[in-house]
Tab-separated table of C-alpha atoms in Angstrom:
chain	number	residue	atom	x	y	z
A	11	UNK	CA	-72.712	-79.466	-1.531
A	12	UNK	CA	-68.862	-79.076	-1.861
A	13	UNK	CA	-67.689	-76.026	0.618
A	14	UNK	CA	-67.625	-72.555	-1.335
A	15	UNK	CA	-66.221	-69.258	-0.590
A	16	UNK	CA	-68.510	-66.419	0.205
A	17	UNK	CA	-69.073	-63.930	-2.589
A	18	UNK	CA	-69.004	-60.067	-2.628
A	19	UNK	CA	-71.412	-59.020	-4.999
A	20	UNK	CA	-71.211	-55.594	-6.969
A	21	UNK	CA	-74.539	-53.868	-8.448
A	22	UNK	CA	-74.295	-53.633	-11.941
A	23	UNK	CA	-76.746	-52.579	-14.917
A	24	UNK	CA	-76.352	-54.723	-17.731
A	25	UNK	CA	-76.455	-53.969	-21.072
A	26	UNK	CA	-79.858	-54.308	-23.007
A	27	UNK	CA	-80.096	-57.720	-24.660
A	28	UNK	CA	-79.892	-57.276	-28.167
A	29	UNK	CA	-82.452	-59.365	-30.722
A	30	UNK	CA	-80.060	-62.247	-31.244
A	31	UNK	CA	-79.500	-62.605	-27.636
A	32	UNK	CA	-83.548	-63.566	-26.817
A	33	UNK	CA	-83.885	-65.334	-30.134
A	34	UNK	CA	-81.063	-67.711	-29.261
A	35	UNK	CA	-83.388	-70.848	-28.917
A	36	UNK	CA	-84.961	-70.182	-32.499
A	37	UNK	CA	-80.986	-70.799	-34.197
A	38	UNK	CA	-80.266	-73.193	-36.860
A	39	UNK	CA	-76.679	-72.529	-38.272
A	40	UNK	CA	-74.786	-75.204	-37.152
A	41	UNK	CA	-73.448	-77.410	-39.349
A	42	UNK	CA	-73.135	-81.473	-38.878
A	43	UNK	CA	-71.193	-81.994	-35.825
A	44	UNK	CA	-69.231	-84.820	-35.320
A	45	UNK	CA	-67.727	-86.040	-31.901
A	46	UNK	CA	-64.230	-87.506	-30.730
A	47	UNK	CA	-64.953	-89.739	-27.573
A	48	UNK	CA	-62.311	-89.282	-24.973
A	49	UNK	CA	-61.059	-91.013	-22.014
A	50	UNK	CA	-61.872	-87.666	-19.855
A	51	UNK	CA	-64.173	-85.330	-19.246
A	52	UNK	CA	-64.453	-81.929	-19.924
A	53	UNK	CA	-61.613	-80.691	-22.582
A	54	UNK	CA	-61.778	-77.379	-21.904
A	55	UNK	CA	-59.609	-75.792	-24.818
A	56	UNK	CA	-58.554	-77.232	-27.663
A	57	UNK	CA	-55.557	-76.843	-29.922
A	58	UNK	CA	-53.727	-78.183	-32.921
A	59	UNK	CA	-49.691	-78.700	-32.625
A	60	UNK	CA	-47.107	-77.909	-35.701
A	61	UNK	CA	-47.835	-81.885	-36.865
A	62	UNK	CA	-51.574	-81.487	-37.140
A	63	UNK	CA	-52.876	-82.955	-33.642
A	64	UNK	CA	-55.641	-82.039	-31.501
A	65	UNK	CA	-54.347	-81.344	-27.623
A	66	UNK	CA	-56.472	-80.716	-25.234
A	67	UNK	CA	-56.938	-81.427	-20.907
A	68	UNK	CA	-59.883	-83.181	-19.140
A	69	UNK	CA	-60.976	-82.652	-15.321
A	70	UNK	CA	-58.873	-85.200	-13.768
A	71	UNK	CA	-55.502	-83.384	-14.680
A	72	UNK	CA	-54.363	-85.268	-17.842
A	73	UNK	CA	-52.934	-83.043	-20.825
A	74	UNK	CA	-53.935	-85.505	-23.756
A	75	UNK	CA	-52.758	-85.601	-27.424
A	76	UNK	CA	-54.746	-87.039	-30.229
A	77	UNK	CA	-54.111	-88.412	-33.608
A	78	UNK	CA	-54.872	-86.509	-36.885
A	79	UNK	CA	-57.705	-88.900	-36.742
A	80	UNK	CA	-58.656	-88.761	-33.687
A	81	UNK	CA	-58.702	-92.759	-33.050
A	82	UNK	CA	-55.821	-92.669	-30.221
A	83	UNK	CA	-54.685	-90.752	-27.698
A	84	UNK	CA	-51.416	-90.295	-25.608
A	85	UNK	CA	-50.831	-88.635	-22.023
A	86	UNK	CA	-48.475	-86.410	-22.385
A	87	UNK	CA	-48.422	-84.794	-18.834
A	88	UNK	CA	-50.917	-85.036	-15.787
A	89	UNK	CA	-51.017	-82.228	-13.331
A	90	UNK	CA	-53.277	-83.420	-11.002
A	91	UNK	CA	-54.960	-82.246	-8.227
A	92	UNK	CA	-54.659	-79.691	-10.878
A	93	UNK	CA	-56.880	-78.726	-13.598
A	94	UNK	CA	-55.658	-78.035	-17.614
A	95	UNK	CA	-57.585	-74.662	-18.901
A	96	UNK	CA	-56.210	-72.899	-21.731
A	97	UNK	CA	-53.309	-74.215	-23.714
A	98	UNK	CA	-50.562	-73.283	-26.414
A	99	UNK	CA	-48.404	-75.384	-28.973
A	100	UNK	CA	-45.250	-73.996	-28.819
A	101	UNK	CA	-42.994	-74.816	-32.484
A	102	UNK	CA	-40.441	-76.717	-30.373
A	103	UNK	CA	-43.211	-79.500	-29.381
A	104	UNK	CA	-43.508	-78.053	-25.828
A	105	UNK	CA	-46.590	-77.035	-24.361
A	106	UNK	CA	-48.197	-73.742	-22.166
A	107	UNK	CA	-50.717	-75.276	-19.930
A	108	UNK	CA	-52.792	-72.819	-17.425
A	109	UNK	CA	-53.706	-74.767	-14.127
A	110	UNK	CA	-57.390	-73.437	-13.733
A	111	UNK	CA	-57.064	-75.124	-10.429
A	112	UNK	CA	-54.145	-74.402	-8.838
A	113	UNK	CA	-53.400	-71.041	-10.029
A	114	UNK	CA	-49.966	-72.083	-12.333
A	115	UNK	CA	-48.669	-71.160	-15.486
A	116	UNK	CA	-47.071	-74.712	-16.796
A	117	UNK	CA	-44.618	-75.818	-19.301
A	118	UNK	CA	-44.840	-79.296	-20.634
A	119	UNK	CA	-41.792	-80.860	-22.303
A	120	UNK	CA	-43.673	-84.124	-23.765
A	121	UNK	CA	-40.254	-85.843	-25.003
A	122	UNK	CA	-38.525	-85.472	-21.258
A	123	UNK	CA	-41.896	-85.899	-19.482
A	124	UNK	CA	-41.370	-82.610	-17.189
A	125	UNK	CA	-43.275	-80.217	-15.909
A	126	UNK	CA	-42.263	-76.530	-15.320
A	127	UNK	CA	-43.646	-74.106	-13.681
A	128	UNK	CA	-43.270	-70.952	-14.799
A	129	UNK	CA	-45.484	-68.405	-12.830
A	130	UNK	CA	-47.742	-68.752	-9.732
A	131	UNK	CA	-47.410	-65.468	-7.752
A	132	UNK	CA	-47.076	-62.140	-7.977
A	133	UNK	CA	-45.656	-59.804	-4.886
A	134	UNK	CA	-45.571	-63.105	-3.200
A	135	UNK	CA	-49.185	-63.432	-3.700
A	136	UNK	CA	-50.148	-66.807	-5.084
A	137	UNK	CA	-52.395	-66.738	-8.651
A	138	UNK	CA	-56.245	-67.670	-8.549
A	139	UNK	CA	-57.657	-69.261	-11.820
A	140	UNK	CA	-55.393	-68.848	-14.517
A	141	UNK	CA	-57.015	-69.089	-17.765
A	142	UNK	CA	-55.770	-69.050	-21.125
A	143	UNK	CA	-52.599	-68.248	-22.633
A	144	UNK	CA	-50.764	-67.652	-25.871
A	145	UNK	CA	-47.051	-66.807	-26.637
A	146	UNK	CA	-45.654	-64.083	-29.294
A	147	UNK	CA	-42.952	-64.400	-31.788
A	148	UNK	CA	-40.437	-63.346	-29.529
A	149	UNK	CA	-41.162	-65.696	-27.117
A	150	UNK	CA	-42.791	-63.248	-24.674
A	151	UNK	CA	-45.733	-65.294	-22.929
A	152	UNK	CA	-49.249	-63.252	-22.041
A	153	UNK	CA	-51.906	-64.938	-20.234
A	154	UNK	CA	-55.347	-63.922	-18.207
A	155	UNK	CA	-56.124	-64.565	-14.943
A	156	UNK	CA	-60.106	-65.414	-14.982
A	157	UNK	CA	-60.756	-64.309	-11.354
A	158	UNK	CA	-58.341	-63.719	-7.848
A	159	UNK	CA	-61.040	-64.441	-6.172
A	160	UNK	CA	-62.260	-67.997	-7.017
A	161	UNK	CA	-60.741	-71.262	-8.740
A	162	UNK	CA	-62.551	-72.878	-11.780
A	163	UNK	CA	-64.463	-75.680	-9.517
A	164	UNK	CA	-66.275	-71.941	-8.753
A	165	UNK	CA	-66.832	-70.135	-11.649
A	166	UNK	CA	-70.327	-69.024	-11.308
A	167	UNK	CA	-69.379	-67.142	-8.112
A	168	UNK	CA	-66.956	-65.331	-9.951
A	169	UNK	CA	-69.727	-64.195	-11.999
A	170	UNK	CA	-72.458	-63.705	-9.331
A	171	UNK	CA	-70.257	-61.439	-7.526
A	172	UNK	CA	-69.200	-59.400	-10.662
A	173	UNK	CA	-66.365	-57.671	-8.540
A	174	UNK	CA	-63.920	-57.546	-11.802
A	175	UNK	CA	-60.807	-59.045	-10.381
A	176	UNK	CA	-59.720	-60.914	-13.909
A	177	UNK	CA	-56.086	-59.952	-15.341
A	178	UNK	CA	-54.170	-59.944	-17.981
A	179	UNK	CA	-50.887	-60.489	-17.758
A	180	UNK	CA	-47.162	-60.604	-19.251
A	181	UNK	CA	-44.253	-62.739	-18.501
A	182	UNK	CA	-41.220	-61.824	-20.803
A	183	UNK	CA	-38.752	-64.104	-22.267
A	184	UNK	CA	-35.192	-64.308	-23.898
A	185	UNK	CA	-34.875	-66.352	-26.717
A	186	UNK	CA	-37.316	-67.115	-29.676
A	187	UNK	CA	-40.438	-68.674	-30.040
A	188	UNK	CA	-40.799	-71.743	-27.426
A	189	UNK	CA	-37.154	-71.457	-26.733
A	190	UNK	CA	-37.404	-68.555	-23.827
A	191	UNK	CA	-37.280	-69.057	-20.193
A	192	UNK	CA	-39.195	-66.595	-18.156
A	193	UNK	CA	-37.374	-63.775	-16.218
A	194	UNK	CA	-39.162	-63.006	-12.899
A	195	UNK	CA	-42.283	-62.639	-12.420
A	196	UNK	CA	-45.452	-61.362	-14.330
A	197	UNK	CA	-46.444	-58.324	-14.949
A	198	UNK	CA	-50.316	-56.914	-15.134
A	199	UNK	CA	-51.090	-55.182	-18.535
A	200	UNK	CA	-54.791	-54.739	-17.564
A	201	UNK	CA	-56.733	-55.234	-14.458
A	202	UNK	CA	-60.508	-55.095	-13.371
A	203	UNK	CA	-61.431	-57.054	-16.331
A	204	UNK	CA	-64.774	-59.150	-15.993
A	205	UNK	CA	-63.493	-63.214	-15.722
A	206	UNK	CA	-60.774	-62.563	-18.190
A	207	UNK	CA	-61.158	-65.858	-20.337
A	208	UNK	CA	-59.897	-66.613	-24.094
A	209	UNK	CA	-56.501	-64.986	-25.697
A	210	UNK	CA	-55.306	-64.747	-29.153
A	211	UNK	CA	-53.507	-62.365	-31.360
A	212	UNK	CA	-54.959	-59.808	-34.179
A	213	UNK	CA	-52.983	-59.330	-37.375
A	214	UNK	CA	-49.015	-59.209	-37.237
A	215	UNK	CA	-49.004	-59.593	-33.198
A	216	UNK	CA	-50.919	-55.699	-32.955
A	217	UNK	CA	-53.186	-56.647	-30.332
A	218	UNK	CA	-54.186	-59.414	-28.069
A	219	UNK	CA	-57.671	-60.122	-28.486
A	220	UNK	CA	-59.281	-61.044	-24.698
A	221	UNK	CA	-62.483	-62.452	-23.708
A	222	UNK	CA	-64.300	-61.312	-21.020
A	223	UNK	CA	-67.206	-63.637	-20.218
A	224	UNK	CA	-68.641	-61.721	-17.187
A	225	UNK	CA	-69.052	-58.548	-19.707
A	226	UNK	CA	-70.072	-60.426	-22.751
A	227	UNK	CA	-67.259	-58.928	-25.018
A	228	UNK	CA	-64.324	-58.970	-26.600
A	229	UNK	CA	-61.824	-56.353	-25.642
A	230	UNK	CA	-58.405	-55.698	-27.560
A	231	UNK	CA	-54.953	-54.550	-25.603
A	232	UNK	CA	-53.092	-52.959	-28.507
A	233	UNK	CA	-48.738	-54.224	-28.214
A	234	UNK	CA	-47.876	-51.753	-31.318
A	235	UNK	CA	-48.313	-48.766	-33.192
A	236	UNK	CA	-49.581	-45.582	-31.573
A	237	UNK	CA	-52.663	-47.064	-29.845
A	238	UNK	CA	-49.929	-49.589	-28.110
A	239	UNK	CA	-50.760	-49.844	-24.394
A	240	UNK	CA	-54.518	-49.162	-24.746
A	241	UNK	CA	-57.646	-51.108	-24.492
A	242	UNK	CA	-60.756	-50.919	-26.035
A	243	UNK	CA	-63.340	-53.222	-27.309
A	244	UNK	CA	-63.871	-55.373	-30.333
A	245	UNK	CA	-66.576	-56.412	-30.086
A	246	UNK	CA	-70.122	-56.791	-28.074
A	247	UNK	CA	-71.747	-60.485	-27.616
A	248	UNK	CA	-74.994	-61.915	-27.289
A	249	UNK	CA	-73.636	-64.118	-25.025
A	250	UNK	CA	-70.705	-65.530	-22.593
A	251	UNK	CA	-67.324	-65.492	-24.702
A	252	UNK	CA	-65.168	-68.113	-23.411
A	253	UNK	CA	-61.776	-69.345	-25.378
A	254	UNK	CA	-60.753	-67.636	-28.708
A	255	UNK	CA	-59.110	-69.332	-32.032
A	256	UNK	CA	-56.856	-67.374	-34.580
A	257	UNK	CA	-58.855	-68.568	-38.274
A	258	UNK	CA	-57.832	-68.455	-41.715
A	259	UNK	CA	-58.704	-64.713	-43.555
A	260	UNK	CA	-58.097	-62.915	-40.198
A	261	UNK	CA	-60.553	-64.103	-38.839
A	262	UNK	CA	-61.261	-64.487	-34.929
A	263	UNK	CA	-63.150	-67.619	-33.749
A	264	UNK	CA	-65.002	-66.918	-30.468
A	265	UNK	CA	-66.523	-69.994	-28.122
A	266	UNK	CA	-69.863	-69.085	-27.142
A	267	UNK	CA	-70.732	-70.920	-24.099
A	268	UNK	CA	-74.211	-69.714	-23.785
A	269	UNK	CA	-76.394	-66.932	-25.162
A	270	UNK	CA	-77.262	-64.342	-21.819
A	271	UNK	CA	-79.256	-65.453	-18.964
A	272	UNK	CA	-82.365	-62.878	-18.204
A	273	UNK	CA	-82.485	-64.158	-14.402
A	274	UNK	CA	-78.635	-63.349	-14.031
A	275	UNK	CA	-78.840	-59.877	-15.938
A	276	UNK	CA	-81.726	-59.234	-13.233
A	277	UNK	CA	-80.272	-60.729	-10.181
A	278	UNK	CA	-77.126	-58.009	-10.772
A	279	UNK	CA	-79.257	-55.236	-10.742
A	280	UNK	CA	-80.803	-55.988	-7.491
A	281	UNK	CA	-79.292	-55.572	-3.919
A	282	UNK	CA	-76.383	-57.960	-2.716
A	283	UNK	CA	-78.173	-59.997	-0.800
A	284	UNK	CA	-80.385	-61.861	-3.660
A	285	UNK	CA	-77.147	-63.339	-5.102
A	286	UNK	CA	-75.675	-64.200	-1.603
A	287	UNK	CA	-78.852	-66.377	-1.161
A	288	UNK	CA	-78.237	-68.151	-4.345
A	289	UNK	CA	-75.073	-68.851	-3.671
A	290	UNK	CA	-75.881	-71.001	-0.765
A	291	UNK	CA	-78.203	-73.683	-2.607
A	292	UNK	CA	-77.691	-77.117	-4.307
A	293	UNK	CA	-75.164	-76.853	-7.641
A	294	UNK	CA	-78.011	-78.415	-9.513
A	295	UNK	CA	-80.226	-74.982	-8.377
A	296	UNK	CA	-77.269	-72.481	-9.644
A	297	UNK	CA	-77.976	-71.071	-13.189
A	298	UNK	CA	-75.811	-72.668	-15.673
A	299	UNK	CA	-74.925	-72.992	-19.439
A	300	UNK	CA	-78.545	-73.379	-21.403
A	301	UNK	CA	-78.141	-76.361	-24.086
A	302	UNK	CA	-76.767	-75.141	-27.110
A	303	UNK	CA	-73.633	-75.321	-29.629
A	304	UNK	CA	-72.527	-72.113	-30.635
A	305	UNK	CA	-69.512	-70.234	-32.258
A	306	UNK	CA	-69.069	-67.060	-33.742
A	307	UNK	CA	-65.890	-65.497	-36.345
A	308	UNK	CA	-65.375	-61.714	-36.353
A	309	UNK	CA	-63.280	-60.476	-38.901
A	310	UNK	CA	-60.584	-57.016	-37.338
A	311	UNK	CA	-63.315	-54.553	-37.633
A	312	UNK	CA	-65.744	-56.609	-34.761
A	313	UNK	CA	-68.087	-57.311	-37.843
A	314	UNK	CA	-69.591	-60.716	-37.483
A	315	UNK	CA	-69.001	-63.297	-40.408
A	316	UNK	CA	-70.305	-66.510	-38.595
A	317	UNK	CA	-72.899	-66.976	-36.385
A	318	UNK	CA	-73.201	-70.650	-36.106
A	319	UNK	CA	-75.699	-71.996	-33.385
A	320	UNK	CA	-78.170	-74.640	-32.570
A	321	UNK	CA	-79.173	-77.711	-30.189
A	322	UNK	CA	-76.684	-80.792	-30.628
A	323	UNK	CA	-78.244	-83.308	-27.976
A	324	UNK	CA	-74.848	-84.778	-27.009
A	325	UNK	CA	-72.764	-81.712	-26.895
A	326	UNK	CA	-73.194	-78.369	-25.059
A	327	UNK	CA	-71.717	-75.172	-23.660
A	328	UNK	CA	-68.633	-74.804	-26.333
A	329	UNK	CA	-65.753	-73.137	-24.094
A	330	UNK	CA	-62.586	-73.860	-26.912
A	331	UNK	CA	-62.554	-73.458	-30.516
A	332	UNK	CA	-59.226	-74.040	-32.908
A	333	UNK	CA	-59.170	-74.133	-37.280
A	334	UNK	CA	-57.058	-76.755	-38.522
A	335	UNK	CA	-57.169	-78.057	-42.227
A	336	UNK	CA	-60.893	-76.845	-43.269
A	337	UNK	CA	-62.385	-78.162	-39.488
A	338	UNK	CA	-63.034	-76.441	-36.433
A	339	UNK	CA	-62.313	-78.450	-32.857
A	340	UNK	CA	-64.978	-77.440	-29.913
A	341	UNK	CA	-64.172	-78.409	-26.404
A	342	UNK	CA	-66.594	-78.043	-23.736
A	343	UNK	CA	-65.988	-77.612	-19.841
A	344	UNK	CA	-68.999	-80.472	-19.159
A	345	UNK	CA	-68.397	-83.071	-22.270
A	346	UNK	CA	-66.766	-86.485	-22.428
A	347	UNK	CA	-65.822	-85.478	-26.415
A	348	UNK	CA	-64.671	-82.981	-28.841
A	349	UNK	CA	-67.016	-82.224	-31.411
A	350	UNK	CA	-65.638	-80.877	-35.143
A	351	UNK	CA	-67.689	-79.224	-37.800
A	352	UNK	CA	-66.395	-79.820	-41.525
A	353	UNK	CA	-65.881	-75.732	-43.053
A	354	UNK	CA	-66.909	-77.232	-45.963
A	355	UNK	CA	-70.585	-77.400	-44.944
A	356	UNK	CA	-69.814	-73.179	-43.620
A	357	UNK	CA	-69.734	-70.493	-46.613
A	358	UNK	CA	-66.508	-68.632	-46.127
C-alpha cells in the first residue's frame, strides 16, 4: 500500500438521498456508447479544440490530441511525474493544463513544444491538486483547487476527511482570449468549497458554474450584474459531480462519476475515528466509484433535461464530458478509452 497522508475528518450530516439517488442501479437512459482506445490510461477530461479534435491527458503525464476520427493520436506535451486533470482549448491553439499531481497551472504551446507554468503558489505556499480550469473572453483564467490537503493519487481522503479546503480561484490577464500572460499570482474567489472539481461558464460569461463532488452539487459564483461576487447553488445531485461541459441550448453537461454511496454518507456522521481506520487498509478495501455511465444536462434554472445512466461493461466512473458536432466525449479517471454517445439517439 503506497504511503498516504493522515486525514482529519470533520462530522457532517448529509443530505437525505433523494429517490433517484437509491434507484441508480435500476437506470436505462444511456444511449449506444462507443469507445476510442488510447495509448494511456485514464483521460480524465476531455475537450474539443477550434479544428474539431478531442484533447485529453492519461496517468503517465502525456497531453494527447486526437483526430476528428479518432484513429490517431499525437503527444503534444508530457508533464510527467505530473498528472493532466482538467484542460482548456485556448483559440490561439495553446492549451490550459491543471497538474492534478503536482499542484501547477500549465500552458502548452503545441507548435514550440513548451511548457509554461503559470501558477503554483500562493503567499509562497505551493498549490495541492489543481483541478479544472477555463479562461474568459478577456483572457482572465479561473480555476479550482480540488483539495490543499491531498494530491489526486489521494482523492478519497480528501473526501473521507470532508474538511472543505477546495478553492476557486482567479489569475488575471492582459491581452485577449489565449493571448494574456498572467500578472502575479492567484487570487481566491471562494474558499471552503467541498473538492472543488469541474468549471464552466453560464450564459454571456455571468457566472462560473463549479462542481463540488464532496457536496454533491453544483454551485454558481456570479462575475456580473448585481448578484456579481456571490455564490449560491445551481443545482443538487444524486451523485458525485466531477468535470462540467458548456452544451448547445444553454445547456450545462455535468460528469457523474457515481450515484451516492450509503456507507460513506454514514461513515461522516459517525465519530472521527471510523474513517481514520479506513483510511489505513488495502486501496482495493477503500469505497470507490460503483459501475456505471452516467451524465446529466441542466438547463440555467438547475432544471434537469438529461438524465442519462446505465451499466456499460467496458467503461465506468465518467469524470469529463464535452459536445462537439451532435456527440458527447466521456473521459474517465480509471479507463484506457473515451467513450462518445451519438445526440442523435438523445431527444433534445
Amino acid at each position: 500500500m503506497a504511503h498516504r497522508p493522515p486525514i482529519r475528518p470533520e462530522v457532517w450530516t448529509p443530505p437525505r438521498r433523494s429517490g433517484r439517488a437509491r434507484a441508480w442501479k435500476h437506470q436505462r437512459s444511456l444511449p449506444p456508447v462507443d469507445l476510442i482506445p488510447l495509448s494511456g490510461l485514464g483521460p480524465e477530461d476531455v475537450v474539443v479544440d477550434v479544428q474539431g479534435r478531442v484533447l485529453c491527458g492519461v496517468a503517465d503525464g502525456r497531453l494527447l490530441r486526437l483526430s476528428p476520427d479518432g484513429r490517431e493520436a499525437v503527444t503534444l506535451a508530457d508533464i510527467a511525474p505530473g498528472r493532466p486533470a482538467g484542460l482548456e482549448a485556448l483559440p490561439d491553439g495553446r492549451v490550459l493544463v491543471c497538474d492534478a499531481r503536482g499542484g501547477r497551472l500549465l500552458r502548452v504551446d503545441p507548435d514550440k513544444g513548451t511548457v509554461e507554468t503559470l501558477a503554483d503558489r500562493i503567499g509562497g505556499v505551493p498549490l495541492k491538486l489543481v483541478s479544472n480550469v477555463v479562461c474568459a473572453a478577456d483572457g482572465t483564467v479561473y480555476f479550482t483547487e480540488s483539495s490543499r490537503r491531498f494530491v489526486i493519487d489521494n482523492w478519497r481522503g480528501d473526501l473521507l476527511e470532508h474538511s472543505g479546503t477546495g478553492r476557486l480561484l482567479r489569475l488575471r490577464a492582459s491581452g485577449g482570449k489565449g493571448h494574456g500572460k498572467g500578472h502575479g499570482e492567484p487570487e481566491v474567489l471562494l474558499d471552503g468549497l467541498q473538492f472543488a472539481n469541474g468549471l464552466a461558464f453560464g450564459p454571456d460569461e455571468s457566472y462560473l458554474a463549479v462542481a463540488e463532488t464532496g457536496a454533491y452539487r453544483v454551485s454558481r459564483y456570479w462575475l456580473t450584474g448585481e448578484r456579481a461576487g456571490t455564490r449560491d447553488t445551481l443545482i443538487d445531485l444524486p451523485g458525485f459531480p466531477d468535470n462540467l461541459g458548456a452544451g448547445t441550448h444553454g445547456l450545462l453537461w455535468i460528469a457523474m462519476v457515481a450515484p451516492r454511496d450509503p456507507l460513506l454518507d454514514t461513515l461522516h456522521r459517525m465519530h472521527p475515528a471510523a474513517r481514520q481506520a479506513l483510511w489505513r487498509v488495502p486501496d482495493a478495501l477503500l469505497p470507490g466509484p460503483k459501475s456505471t455511465v452516467w451524465v446529466m444536462a441542466v438547463d440555467t434554472s438547475g432544471r434537469v433535461v438529461h438524465d442519462l445512466q446505465g451499466p456499460t461493461p467496458a467503461f465506468r466512473a465518467v469524470t469529463g464530458v464535452a459536445e462537439h458536432d451532435g456527440r458527447l466525449y466521456l473521459g474517465s479517471l480509471t479507463e484506457p478509452s473515451i467513450a462518445t454517445i451519438d445526440l442523435a439517439h438523445v431527444r433534445l
